[in-house]
Short mmCIF file of C-alpha atoms (C1' of nucleotides) in Angstrom, two decimals:
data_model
loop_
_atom_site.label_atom_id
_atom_site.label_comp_id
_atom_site.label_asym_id
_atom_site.label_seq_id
_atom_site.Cartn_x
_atom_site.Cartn_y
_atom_site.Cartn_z
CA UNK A 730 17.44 -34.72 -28.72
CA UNK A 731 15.84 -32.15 -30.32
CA UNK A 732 12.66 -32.31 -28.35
CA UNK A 733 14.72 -32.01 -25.23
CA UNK A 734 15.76 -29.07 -26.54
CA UNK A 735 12.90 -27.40 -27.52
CA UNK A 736 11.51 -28.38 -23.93
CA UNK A 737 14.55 -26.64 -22.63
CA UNK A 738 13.59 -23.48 -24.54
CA UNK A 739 10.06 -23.84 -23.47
CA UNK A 740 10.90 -23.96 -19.70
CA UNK A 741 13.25 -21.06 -19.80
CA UNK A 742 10.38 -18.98 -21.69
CA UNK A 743 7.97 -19.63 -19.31
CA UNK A 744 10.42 -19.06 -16.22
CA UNK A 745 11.29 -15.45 -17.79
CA UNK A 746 7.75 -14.71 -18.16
CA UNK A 747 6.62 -15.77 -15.17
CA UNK A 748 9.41 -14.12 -12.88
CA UNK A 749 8.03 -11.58 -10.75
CA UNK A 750 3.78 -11.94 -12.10
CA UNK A 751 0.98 -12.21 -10.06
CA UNK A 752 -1.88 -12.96 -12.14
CA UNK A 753 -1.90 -15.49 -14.88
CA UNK A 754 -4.73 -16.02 -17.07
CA UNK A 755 -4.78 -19.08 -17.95
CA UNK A 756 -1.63 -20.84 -16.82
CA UNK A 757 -2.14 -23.83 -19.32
CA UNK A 758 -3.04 -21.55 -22.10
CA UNK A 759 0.14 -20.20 -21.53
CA UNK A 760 2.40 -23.18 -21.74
CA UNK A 761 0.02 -24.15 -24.77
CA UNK A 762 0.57 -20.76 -26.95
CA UNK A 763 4.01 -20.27 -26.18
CA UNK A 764 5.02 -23.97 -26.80
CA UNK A 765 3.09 -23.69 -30.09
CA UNK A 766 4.75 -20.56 -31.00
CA UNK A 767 8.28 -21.87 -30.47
CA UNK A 768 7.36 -24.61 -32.83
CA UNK A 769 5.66 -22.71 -35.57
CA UNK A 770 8.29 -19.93 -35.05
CA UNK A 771 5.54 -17.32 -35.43
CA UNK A 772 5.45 -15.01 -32.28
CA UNK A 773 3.39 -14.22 -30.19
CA UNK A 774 1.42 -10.78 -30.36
CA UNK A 775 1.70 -9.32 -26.68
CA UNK A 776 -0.04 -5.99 -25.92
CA UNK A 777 0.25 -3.45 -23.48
CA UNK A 778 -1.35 -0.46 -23.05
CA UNK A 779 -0.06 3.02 -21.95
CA UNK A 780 -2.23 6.04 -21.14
CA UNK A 781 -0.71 9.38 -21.67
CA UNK A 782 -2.63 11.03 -18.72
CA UNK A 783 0.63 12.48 -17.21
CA UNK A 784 4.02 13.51 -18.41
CA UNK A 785 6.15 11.62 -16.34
CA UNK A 786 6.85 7.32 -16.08
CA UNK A 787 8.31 6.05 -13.09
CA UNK A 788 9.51 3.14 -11.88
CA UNK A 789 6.08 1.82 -11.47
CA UNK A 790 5.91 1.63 -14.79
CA UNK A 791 9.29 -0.23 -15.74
CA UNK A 792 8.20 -3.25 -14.41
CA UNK A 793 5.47 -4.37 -17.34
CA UNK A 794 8.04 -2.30 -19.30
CA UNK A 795 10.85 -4.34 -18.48
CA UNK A 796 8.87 -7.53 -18.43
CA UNK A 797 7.72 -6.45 -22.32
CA UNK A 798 11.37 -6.10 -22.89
CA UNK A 799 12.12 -9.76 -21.68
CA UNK A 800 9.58 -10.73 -24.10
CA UNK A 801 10.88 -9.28 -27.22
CA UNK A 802 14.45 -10.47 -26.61
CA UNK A 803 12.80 -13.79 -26.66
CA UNK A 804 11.77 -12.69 -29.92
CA UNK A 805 7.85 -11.92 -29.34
CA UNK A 806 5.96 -9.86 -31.01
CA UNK A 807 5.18 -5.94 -28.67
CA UNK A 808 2.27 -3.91 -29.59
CA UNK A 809 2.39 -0.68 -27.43
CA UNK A 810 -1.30 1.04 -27.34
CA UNK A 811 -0.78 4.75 -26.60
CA UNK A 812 -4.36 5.18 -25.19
CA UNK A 813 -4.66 8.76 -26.79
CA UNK A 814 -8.56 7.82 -27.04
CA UNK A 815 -8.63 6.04 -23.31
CA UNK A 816 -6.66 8.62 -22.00
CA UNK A 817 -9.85 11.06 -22.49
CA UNK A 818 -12.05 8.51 -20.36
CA UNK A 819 -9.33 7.94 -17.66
CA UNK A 820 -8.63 4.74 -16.20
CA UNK A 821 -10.95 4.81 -13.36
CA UNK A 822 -9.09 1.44 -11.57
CA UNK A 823 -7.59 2.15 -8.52
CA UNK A 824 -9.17 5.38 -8.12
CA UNK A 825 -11.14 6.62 -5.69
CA UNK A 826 -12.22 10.05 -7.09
CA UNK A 827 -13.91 10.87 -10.35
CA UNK A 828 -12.30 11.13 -13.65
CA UNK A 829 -12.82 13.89 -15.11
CA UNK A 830 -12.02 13.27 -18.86
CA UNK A 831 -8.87 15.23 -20.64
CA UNK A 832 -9.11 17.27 -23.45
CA UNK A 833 -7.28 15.93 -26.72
CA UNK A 834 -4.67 18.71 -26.64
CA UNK A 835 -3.82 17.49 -23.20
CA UNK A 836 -3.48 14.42 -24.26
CA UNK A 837 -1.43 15.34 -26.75
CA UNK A 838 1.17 16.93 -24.87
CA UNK A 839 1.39 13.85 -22.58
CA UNK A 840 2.33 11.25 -25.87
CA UNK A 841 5.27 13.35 -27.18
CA UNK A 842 7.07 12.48 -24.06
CA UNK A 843 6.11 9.30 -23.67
CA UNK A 844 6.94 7.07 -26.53
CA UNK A 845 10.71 8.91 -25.97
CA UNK A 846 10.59 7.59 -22.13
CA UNK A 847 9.46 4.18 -23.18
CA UNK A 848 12.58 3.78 -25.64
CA UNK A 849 14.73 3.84 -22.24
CA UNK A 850 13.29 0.53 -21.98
CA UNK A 851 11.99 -1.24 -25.48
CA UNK A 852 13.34 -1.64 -28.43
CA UNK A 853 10.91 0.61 -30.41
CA UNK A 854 12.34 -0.70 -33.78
CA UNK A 855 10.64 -4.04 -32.99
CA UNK A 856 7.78 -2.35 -31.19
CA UNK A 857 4.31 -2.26 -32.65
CA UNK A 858 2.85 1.27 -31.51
CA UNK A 859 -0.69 1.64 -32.28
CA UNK A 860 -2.68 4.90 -31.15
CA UNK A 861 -6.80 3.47 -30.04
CA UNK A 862 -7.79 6.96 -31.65
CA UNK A 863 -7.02 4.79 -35.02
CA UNK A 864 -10.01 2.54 -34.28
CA UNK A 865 -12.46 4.47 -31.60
CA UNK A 866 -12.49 8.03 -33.81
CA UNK A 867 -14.00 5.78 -36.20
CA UNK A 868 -17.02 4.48 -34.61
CA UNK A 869 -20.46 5.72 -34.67
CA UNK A 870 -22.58 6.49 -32.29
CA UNK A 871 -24.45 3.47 -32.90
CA UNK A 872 -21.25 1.29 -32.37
CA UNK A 873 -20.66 2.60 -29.40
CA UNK A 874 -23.83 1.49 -28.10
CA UNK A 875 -23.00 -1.69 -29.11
CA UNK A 876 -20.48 -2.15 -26.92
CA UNK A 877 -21.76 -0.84 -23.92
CA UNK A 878 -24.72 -3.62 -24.54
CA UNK A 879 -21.44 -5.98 -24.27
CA UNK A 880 -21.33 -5.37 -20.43
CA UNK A 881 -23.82 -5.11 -17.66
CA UNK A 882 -23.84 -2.27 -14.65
CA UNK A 883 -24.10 -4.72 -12.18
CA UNK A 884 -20.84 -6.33 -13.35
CA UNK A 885 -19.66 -3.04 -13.57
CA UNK A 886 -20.12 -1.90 -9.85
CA UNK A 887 -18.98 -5.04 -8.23
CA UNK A 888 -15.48 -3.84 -9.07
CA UNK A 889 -13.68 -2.49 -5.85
CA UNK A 890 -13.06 0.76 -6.95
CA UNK A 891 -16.47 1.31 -7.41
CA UNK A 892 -17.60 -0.41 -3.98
CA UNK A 893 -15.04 1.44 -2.44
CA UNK A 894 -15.95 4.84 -4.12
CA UNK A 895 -19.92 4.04 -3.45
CA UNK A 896 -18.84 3.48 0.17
CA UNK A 897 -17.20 6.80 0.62
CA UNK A 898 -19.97 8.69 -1.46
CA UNK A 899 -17.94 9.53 -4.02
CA UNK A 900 -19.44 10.77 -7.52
CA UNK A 901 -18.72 8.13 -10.33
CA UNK A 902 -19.23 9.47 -13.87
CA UNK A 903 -20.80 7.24 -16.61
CA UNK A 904 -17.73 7.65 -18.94
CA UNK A 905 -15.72 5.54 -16.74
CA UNK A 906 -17.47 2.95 -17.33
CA UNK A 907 -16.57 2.50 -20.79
CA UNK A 908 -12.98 2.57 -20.23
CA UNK A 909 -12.88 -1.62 -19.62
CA UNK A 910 -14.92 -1.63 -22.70
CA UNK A 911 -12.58 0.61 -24.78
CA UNK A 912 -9.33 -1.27 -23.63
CA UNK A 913 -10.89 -4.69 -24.36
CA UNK A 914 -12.07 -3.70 -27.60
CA UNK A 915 -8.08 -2.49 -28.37
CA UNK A 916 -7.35 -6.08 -27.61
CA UNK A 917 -9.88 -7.23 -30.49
CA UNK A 918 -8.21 -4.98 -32.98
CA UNK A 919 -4.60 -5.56 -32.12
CA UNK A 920 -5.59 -9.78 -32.33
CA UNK A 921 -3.53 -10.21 -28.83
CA UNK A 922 -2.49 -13.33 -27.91
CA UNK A 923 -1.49 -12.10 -24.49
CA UNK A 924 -1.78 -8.57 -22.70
CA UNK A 925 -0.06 -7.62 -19.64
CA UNK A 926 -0.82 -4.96 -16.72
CA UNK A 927 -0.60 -4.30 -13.44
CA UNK A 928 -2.98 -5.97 -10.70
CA UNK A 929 -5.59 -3.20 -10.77
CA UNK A 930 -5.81 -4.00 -14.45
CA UNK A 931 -7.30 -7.56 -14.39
CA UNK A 932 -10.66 -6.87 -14.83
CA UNK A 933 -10.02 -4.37 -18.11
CA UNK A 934 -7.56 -7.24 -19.30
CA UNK A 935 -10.45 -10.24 -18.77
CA UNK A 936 -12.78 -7.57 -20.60
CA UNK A 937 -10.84 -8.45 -23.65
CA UNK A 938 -10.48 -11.78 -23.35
CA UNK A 939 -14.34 -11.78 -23.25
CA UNK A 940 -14.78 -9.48 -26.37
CA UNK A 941 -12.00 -11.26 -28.43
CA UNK A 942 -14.24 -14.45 -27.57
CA UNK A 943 -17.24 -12.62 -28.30
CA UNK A 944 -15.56 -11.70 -31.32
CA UNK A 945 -14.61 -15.01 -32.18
CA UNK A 946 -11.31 -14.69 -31.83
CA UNK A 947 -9.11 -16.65 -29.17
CA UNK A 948 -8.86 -15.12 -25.56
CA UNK A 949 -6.05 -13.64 -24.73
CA UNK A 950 -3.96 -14.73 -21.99
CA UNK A 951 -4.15 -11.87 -18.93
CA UNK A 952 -0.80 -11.45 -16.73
CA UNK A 953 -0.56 -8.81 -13.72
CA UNK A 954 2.77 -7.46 -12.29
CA UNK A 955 2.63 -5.84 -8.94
CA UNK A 956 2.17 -2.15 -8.24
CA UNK A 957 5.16 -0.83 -6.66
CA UNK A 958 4.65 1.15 -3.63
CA UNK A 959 6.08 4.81 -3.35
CA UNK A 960 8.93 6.19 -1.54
CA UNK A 961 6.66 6.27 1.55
CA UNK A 962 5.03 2.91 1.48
CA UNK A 963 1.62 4.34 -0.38
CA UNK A 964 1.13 3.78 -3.87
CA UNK A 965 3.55 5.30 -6.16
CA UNK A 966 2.59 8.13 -7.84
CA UNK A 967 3.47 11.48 -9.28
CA UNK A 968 0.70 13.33 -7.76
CA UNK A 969 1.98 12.09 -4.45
CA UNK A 970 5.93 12.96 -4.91
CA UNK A 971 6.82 9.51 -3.81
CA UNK A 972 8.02 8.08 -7.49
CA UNK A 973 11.57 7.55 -8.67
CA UNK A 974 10.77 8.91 -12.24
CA UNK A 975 12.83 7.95 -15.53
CA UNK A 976 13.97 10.98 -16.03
CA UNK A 977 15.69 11.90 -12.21
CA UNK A 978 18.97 12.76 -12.87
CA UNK A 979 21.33 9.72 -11.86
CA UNK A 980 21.95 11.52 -8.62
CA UNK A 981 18.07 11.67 -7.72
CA UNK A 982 17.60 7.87 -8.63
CA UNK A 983 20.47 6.62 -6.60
CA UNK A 984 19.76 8.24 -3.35
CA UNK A 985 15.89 7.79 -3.83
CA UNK A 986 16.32 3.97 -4.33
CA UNK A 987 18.36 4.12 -0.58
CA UNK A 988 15.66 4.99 1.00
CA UNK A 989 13.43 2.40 0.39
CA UNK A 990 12.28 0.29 3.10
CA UNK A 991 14.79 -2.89 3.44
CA UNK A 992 11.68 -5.34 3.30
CA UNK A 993 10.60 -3.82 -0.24
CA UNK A 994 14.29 -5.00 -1.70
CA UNK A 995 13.33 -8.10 -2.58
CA UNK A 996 10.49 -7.38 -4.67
CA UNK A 997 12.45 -4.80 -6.34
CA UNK A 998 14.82 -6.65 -7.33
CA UNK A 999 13.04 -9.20 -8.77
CA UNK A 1000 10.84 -6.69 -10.55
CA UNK A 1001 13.05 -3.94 -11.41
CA UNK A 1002 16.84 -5.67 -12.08
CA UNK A 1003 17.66 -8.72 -14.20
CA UNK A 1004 19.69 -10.14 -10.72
CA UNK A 1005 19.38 -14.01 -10.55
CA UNK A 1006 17.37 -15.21 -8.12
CA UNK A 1007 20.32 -16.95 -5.85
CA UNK A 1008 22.25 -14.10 -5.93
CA UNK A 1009 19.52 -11.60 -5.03
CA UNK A 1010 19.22 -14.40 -1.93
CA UNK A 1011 22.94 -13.84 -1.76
CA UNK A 1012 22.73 -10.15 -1.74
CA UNK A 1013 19.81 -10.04 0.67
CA UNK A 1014 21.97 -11.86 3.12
CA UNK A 1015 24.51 -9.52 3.59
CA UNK A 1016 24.30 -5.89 5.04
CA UNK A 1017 21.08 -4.55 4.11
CA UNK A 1018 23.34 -1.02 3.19
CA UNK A 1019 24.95 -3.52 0.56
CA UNK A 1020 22.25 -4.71 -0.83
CA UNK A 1021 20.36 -1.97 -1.08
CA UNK A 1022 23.57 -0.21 -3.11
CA UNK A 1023 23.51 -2.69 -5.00
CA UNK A 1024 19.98 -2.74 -6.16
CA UNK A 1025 20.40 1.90 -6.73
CA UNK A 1026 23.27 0.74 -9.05
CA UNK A 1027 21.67 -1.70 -10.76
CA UNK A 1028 18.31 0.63 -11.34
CA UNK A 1029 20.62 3.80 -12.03
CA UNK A 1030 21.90 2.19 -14.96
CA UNK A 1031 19.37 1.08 -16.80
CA UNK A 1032 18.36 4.60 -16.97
CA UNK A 1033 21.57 5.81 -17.47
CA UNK A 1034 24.79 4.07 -17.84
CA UNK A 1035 26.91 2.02 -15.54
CA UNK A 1036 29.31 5.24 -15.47
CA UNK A 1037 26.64 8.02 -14.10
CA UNK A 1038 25.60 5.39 -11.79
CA UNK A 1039 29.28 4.77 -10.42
CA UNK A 1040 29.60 8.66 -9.86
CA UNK A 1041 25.94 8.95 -8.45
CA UNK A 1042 27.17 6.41 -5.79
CA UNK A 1043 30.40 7.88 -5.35
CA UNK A 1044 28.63 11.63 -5.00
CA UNK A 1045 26.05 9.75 -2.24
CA UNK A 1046 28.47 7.98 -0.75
CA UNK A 1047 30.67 11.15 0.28
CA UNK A 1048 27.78 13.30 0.98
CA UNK A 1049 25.75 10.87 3.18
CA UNK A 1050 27.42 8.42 4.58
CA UNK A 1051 31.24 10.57 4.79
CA UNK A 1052 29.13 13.61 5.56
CA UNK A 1053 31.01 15.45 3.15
CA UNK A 1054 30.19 18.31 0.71
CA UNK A 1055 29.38 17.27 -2.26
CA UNK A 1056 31.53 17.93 -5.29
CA UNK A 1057 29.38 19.29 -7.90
CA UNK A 1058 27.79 22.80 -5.53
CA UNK A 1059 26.31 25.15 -7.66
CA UNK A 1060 27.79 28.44 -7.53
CA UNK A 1061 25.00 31.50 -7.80
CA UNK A 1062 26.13 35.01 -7.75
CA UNK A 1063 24.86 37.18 -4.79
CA UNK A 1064 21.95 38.03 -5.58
CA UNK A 1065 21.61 41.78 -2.76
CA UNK A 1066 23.18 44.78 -4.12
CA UNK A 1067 27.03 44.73 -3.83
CA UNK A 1068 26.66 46.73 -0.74
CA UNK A 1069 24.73 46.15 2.69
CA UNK A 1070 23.97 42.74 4.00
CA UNK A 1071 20.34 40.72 3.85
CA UNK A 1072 18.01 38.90 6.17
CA UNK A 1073 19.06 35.33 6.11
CA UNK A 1074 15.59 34.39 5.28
CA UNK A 1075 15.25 36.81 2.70
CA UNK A 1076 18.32 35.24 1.13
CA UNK A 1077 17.39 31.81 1.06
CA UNK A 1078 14.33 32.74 -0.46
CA UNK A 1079 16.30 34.62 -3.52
CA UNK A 1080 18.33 32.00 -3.90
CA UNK A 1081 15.74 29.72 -4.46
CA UNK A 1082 16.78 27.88 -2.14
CA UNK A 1083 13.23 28.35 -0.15
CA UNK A 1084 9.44 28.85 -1.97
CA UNK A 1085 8.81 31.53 0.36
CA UNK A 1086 10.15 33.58 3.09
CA UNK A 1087 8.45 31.96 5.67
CA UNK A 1088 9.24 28.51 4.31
CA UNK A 1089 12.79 30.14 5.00
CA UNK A 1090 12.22 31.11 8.54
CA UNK A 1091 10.92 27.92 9.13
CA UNK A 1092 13.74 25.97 8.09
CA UNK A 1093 16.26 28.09 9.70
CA UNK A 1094 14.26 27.77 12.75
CA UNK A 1095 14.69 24.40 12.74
CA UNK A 1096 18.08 24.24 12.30
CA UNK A 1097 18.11 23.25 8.69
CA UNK A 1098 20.68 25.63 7.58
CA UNK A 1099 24.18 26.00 7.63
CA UNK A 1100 26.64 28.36 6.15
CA UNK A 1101 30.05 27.47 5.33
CA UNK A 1102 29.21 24.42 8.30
CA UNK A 1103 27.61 26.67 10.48
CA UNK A 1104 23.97 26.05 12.05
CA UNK A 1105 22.09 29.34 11.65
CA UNK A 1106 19.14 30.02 13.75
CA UNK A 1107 18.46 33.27 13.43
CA UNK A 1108 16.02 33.87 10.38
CA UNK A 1109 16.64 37.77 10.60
CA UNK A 1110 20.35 37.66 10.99
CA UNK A 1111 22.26 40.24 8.19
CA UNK A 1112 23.87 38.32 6.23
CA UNK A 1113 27.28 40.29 4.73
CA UNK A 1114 28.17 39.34 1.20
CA UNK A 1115 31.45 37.11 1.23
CA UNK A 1116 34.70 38.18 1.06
CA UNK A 1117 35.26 34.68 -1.20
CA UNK A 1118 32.11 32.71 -1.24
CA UNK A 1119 29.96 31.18 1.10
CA UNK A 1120 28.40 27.73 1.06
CA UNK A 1121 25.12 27.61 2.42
CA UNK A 1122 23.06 24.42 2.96
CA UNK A 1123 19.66 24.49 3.14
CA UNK A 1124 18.14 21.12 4.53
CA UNK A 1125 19.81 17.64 3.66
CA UNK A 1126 19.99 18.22 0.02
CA UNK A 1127 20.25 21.43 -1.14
CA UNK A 1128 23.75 23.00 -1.35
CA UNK A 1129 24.84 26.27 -2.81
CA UNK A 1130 28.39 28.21 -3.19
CA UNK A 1131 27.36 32.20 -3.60
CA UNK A 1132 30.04 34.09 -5.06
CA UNK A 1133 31.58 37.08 -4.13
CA UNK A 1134 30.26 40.15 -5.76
CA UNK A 1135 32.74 41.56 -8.43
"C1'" G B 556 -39.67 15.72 -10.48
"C1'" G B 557 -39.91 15.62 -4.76
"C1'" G B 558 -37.33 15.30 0.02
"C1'" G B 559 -32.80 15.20 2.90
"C1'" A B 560 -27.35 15.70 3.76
"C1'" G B 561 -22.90 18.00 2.58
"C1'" A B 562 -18.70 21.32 0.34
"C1'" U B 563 -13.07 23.48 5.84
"C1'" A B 564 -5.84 24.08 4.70
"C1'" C B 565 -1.73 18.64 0.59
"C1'" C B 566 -5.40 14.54 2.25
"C1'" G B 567 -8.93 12.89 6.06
"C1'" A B 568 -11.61 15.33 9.74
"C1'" A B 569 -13.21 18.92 14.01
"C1'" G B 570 -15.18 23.73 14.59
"C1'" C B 571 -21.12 25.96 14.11
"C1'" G B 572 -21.23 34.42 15.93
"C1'" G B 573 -15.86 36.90 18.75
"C1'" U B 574 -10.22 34.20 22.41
"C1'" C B 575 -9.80 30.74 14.44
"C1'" A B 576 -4.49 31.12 10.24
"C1'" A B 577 -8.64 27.35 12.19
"C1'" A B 578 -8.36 21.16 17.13
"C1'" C B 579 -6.82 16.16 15.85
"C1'" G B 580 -4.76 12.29 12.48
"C1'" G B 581 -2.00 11.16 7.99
"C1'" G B 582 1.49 13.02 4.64
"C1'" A B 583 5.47 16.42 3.87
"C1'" C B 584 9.67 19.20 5.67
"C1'" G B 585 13.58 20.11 9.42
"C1'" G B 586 16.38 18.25 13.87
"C1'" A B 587 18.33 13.83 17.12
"C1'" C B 588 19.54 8.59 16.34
"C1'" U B 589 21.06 5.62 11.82
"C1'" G B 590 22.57 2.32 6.94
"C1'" U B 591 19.22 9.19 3.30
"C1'" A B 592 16.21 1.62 6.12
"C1'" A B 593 12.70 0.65 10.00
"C1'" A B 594 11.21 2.12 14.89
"C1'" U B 595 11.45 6.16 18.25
"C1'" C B 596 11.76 11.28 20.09
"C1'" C B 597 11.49 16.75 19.16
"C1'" G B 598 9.99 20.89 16.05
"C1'" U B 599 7.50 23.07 11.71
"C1'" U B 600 3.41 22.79 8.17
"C1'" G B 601 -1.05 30.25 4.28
"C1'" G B 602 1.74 34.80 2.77
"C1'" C B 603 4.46 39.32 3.85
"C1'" U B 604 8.15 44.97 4.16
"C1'" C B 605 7.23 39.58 10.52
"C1'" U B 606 6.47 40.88 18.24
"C1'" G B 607 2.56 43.54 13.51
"C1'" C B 608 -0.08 43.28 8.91
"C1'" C B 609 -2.62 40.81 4.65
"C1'" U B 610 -5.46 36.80 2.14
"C1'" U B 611 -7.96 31.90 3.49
"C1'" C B 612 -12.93 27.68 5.45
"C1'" G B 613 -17.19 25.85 -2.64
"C1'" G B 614 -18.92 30.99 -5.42
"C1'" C B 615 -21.60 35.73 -5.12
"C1'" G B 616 -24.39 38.97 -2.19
"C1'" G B 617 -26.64 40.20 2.78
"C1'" U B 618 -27.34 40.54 8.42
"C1'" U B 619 -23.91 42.07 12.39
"C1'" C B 620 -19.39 46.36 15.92
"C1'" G B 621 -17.63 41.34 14.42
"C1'" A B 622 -19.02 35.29 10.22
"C1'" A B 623 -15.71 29.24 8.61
"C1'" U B 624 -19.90 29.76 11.89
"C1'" C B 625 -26.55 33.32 10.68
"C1'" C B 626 -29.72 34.56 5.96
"C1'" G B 627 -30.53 34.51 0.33
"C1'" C B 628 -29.15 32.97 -4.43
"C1'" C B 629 -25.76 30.01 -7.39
"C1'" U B 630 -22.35 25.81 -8.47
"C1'" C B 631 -20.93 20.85 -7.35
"C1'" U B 632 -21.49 16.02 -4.75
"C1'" C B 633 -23.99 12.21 -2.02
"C1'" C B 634 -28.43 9.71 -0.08
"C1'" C B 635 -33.73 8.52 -0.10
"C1'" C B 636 -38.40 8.60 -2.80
"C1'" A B 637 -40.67 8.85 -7.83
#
RNA sequence: GGGGAGAUACCGAAGCGGUCAAACGGGACGGACUGUAAAUCCGUUGGCUCUGCCUUCGGCGGUUCGAAUCCGCCUCUCCCCA
């Protein structure tokens, strides 16, 4: 009876850590460590490794966060590596241009908000958070050397990155080799028993199952979770403007998630939402529109609560699919003198509304702007300040009420 | 250390003395269609005191009436040889 039961456990372990990974490192290891753990009771020590090389997390970056969440409430052990010392070298996986390294102070600035964005997620209370400066500021020279004996160029440049970046003639610097080296050896120090990443992170990950072997210590098991693509099918990324960040306002993250592509919903789901898998069949079933509502809500509030999310959909609902004005228009004051009109381009441009005024003419030449409903082509029209207000849109998402002048 | 190739707008990539604010593709933005999906079509894509003017083609100087295009030096990258 009470070995059924403890099989039971086991199975519904291994199907929560399994949803959704790509990569599994050893399979049978697995089912070995975590069944022994569940009988000794002792946890298991899973690591996973953040870089503070930018300011902002997206969604991308939920998934092994979510997934690490999973894990604790099963009650295993997190240790979160804030990679102030990798963060220098840069991750070179995935990348096809140099690294250059980042200065400490940069670095810096990166980790104050990250540890804050990660709570959206973990439970930092039970959360191991190590900084790899601990360990790496205190080797020598000499150490250092030592490790890079641990791995061989030829190893090295077989990677894909590297093929890819040798293909396109583009410069790779010596530092970036150590970075595999450096997050393997965190492994060693932290004693993992597993380490997740995403798929561009296998080889680092197998570099510390290697050293921890080296080391004499057992390997640790190596899981991937997909990369999730960007708003516009490439990879996500800040630098591109295709992420749906943690911190977008409720509003942002709603209306970002519906406009996904349909075939992407799936793997969101499973990835980003803790949906069942017959219901997300269920859901998938149905009008994509559904779904896909569905899915913003369910993503909206995990970053914010179930009640921001409600009025997000409510506010997208009425402005994109009832073509409506939405509720919450910023009122400015007019920003000309109280007398005298201005150039509708120059207006949009002191507004804000536009970068510059030619962005402005552009946009109004394109028929991108309305006032109080109105298309307005003409960029050099005089614009009168209002008697009340006067709403002006500029594109699909930017809405303004100006005042009257007092 | 020697030899060769290259650096162009957000990215890729043409241009190789004037007609270049710079072809083309991608991306982005706007419009039509729609479910802020996909596909498709159209337009835009340096700035401004906007039918003209100003600053752009790695940096600094030079030649020329005129340079992204020619010359010199510098910086960076790649390749080959040692």
């Amino acid at each position: 009876m009470e070995a059924n039961q403890s099989q039971a456990h086991l199975q519904e372990h291994l199907r929560i850590i399994r949803r959704g990974v790509v990569d599994m490192i050893e399979n049978r290891e697995l089912e070995e460590r975590v069944a022994e753990s569940i009988k000794t009771g002792k946890p298991l020590r899973v690591k996973f490794g953040m870089d503070p090389t930018s300011a902002d997390l997206h969604v991308g970056h939920a998934v092994p966060l979510r997934k690490l969440r999973a894990m604790q409430q099963l009650g295993h052990h997190i240790v979160l590596i804030v990679g102030d010392a990798t963060a220098m070298v840069g991750d070179p996986s995935g990348r096809n241009k140099l690294r250059p390294p980042l200065s400490r102070a940069a670095v810096e600035e990166n980790l104050k908000t990250y540890v804050d964005q990660a709570a959206k997620l973990l439970d930092l209370s039970k959360t191991e958070i190590r900084r790899n400066t601990e360990w790496f500021d205190q080797m020598s020279f000499e150490d250092v050397l030592k490790l890079c004996g641990r791995m061989t160029v030829a190893r090295m440049i077989e990677r894909d990155t590297f093929q890819k970046r040798i293909a396109d003639n583009e410069p790779i610097g010596i530092h970036e080799f150590l970075y595999p080296l450096m997050q393997g050896w965190d492994s060693v120090m932290v004693r993992a028993d597993l380490e997740l990443g995403g798929t561009d992170q296998l080889f680092n990950l197998l570099r510390g199952r290697d050293l921890q072997r080296e080391e004499g210590q057992r390997g640790q098991i190596c899981f991937t979770t997909p990369l999730i693509n960007g708003l516009d099918g490439r990879k996500m990324s800040k630098s591109y403007g295709n992420a749906i960040t943690f911190n977008d306002v409720p509003e942002d993250m709603y209306g970002k998630v519906m406009s996904i592509e349909d075939g992407v919903m799936r793997e969101w789901y499973t990835l980003l939402t803790d949906v069942s898998e017959r219901e997300i069949d269920e859901l998938l079933a149905g009008h994509p529109r559904e779904a896909k509502a569905r899915l913003a809500q369910e993503i909206t509030t995990q970053f914010h609560t179930r009640e921001a999310a409600l009025k997000a959909r409510e506010a997208f609902d009425r402005r994109f699919r009832d073509k409506e004005i939405p509720e919450d228009v910023p009122e400015v004051a007019w920003p000309a003198g109280a007398s005298g009109g201005v150039q509708l381009m120059a207006l949009l441009k002191d507004l804000g509304l536009c970068a510059s005024t030619s962005e402005a003419k552009r946009l109004i030449e394109g028929g991108g702007v309305r006032l109080d409903n109105e298309v307005h082509k003409d960029p050099r029209a005089m614009i009168q300040a209002p008697q009340q207000s006067l709403l002006i849109q500029a594109g699909k998402r930017k809405f303004v009420r100006v005042q009257a002048p007092s």
